CSV table of C-alpha atoms in Angstrom, one decimal:
chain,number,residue,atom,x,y,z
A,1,UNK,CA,-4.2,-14.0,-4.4
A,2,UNK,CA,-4.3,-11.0,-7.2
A,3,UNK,CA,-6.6,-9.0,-7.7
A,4,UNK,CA,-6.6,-6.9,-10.9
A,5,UNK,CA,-8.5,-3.8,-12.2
A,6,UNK,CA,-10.4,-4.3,-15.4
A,7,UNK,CA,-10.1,-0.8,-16.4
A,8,UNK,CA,-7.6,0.2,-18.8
A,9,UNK,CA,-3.8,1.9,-17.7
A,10,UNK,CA,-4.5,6.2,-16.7
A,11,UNK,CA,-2.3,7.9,-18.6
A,12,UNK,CA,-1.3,11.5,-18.3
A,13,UNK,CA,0.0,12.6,-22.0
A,14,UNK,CA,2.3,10.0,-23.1
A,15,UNK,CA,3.2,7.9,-19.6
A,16,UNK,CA,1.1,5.5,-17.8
A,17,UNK,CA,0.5,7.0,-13.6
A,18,UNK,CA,2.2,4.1,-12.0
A,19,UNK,CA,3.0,4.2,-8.4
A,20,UNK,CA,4.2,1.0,-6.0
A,21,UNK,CA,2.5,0.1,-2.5
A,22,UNK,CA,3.6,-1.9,0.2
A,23,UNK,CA,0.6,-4.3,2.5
A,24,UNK,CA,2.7,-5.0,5.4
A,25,UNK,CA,1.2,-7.5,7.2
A,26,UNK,CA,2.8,-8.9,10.7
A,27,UNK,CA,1.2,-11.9,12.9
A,28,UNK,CA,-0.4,-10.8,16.5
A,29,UNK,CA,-1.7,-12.9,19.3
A,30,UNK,CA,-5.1,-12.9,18.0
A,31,UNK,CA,-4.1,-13.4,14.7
A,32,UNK,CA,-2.7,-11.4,11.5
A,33,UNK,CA,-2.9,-7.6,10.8
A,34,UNK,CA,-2.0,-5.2,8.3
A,35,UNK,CA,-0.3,-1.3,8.5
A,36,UNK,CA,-2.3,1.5,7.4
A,37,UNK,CA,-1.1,4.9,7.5
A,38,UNK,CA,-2.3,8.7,7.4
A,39,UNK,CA,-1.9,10.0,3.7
A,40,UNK,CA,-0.1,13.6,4.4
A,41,UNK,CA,-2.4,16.3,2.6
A,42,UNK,CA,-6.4,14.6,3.0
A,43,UNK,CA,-5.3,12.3,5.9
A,44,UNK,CA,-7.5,9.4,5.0
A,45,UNK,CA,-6.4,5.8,5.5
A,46,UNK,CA,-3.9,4.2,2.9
A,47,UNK,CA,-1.2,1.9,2.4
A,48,UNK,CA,2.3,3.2,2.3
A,49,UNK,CA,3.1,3.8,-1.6
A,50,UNK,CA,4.8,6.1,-4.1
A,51,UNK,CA,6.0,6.8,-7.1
A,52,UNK,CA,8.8,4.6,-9.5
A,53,UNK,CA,12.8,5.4,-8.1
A,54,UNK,CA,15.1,4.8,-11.2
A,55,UNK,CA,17.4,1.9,-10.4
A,56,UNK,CA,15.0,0.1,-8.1
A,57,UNK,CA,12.5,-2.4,-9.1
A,58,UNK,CA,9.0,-2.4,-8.1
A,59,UNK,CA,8.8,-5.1,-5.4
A,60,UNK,CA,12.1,-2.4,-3.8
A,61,UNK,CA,10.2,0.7,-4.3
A,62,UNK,CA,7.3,-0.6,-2.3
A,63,UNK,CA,9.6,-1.5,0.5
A,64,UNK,CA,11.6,1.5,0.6
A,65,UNK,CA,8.2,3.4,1.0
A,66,UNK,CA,6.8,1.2,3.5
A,67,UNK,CA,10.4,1.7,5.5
A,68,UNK,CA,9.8,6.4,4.7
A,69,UNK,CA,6.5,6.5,5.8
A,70,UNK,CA,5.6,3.8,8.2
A,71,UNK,CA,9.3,2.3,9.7
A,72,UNK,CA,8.3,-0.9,9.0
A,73,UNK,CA,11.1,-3.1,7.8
A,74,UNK,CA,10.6,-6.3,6.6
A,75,UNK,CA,10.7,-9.3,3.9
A,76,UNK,CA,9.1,-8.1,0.6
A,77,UNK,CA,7.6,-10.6,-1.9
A,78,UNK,CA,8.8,-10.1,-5.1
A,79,UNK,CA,5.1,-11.0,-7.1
A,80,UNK,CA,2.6,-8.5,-7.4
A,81,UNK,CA,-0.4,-9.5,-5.0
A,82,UNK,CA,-2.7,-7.0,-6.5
A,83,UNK,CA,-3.7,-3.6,-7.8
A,84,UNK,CA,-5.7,-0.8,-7.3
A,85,UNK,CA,-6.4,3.1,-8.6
A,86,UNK,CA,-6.9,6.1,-6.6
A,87,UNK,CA,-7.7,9.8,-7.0
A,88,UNK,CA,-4.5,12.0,-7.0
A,89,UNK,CA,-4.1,15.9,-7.4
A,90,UNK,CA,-0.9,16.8,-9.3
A,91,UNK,CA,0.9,19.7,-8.0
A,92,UNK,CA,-0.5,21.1,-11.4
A,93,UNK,CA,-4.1,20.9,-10.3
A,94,UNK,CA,-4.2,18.0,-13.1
A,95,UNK,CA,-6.5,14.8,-11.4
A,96,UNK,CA,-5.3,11.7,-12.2
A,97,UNK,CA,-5.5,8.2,-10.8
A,98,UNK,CA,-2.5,6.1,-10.8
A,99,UNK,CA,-2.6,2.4,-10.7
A,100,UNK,CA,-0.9,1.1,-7.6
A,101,UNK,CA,1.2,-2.5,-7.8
A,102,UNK,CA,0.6,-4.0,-4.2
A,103,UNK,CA,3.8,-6.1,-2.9
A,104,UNK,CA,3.0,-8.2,0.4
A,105,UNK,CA,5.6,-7.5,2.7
A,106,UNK,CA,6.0,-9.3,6.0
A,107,UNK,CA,7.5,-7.1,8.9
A,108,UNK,CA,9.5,-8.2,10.8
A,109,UNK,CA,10.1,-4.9,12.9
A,110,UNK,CA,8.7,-1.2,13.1
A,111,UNK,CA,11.2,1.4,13.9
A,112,UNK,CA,10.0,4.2,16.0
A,113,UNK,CA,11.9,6.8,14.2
A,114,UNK,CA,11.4,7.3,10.0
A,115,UNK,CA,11.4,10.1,7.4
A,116,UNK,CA,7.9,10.8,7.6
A,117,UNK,CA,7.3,10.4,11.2
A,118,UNK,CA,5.6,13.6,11.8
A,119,UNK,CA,3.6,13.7,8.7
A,120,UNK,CA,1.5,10.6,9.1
A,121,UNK,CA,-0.5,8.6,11.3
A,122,UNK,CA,0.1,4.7,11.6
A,123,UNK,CA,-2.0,2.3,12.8
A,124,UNK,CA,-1.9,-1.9,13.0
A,125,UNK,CA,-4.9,-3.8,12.5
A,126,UNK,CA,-7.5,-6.6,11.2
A,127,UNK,CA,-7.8,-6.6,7.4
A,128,UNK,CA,-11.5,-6.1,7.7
A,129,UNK,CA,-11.2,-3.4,9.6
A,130,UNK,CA,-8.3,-2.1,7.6
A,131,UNK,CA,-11.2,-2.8,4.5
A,132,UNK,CA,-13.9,-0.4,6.6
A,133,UNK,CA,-11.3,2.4,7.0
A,134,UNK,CA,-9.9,2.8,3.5
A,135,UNK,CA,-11.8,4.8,1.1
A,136,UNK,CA,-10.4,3.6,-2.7
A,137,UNK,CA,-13.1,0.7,-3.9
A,138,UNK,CA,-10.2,-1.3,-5.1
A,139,UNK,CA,-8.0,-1.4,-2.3
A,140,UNK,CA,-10.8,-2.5,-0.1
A,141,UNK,CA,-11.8,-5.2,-2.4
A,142,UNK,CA,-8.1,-6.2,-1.9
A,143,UNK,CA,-8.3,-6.1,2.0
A,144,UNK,CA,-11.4,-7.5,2.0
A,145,UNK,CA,-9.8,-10.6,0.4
A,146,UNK,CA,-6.8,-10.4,2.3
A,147,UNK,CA,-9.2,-10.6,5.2
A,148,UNK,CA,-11.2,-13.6,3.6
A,149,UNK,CA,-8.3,-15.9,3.1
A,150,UNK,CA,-7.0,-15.2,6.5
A,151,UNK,CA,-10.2,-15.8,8.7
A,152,UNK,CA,-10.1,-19.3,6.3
A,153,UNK,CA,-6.6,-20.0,7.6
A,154,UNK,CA,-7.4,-19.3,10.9
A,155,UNK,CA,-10.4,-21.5,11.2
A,156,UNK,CA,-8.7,-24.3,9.6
């Protein structure tokens, strides 16, 4: 599965607004589900995701921010599974809307104590509703067909 925006890279003078997100997704007794956390400042339902680290690749970064602000730990595909944008506010006041490489990454466990703990607000559950609660087009388009190919599998 990838899905892709159509619309060309944001750029903000001379650099592309790139960031790196992790879809954790672990398996339950009635099925799969996916992590969504709090964002810190607007506290509307996101996937844990931030901005390039020098040295680590982008598959790493969306694992390392999946580990800061949700604890989960876990295998991290190395293949982009999607993209989407999103509306950001710059510490400048500029607007932007970085496009955000989505990693899958399979958890294995979720710690109970991480970096940003106290900032956000995690939550496990159904990609569909995981689809209803988020608020960027793109990334529900995204869960949406995360949701689709797993109620396939399941019936199968």
């Amino acid at each position: 599965m990838n899905i892709k925006s159509d619309k060309s890279e944001e750029r903000v003078g001379d650099i592309t607004v790139r960031q790196f997100g992790a879809l954790c997704l672990r398996s339950s007794s009635d099925g799969p589900e996916v992590l969504l956390i709090t964002t810190r400042e607007t506290k509307r339902w996101m996937i844990p995701k931030g901005w390039p680290i020098r040295g680590l690749r982008p598959h790493q970064v969306a694992k390392r921010e999946a580990w800061e602000e949700a604890g989960a730990i876990g295998k991290v595909e190395r293949k982009r599974c999607g993209r989407f944008r999103y509306a950001k506010l710059l510490a400048d006041g500029r607007e932007v809307e970085p496009i955000v490489d989505v990693y899958f990454l399979k958890v294995r466990r979720q710690k109970k104590r991480f970096p940003e703990m106290t900032q956000r607000s995690v939550a496990w559950m159904k990609a569909a509703e995981a689809a209803r609660r988020v608020k960027e087009p793109e990334l529900k388009m995204l869960l949406t067909a995360v949701a689709r190919e797993y109620e396939v599998a399941e019936e199968a």
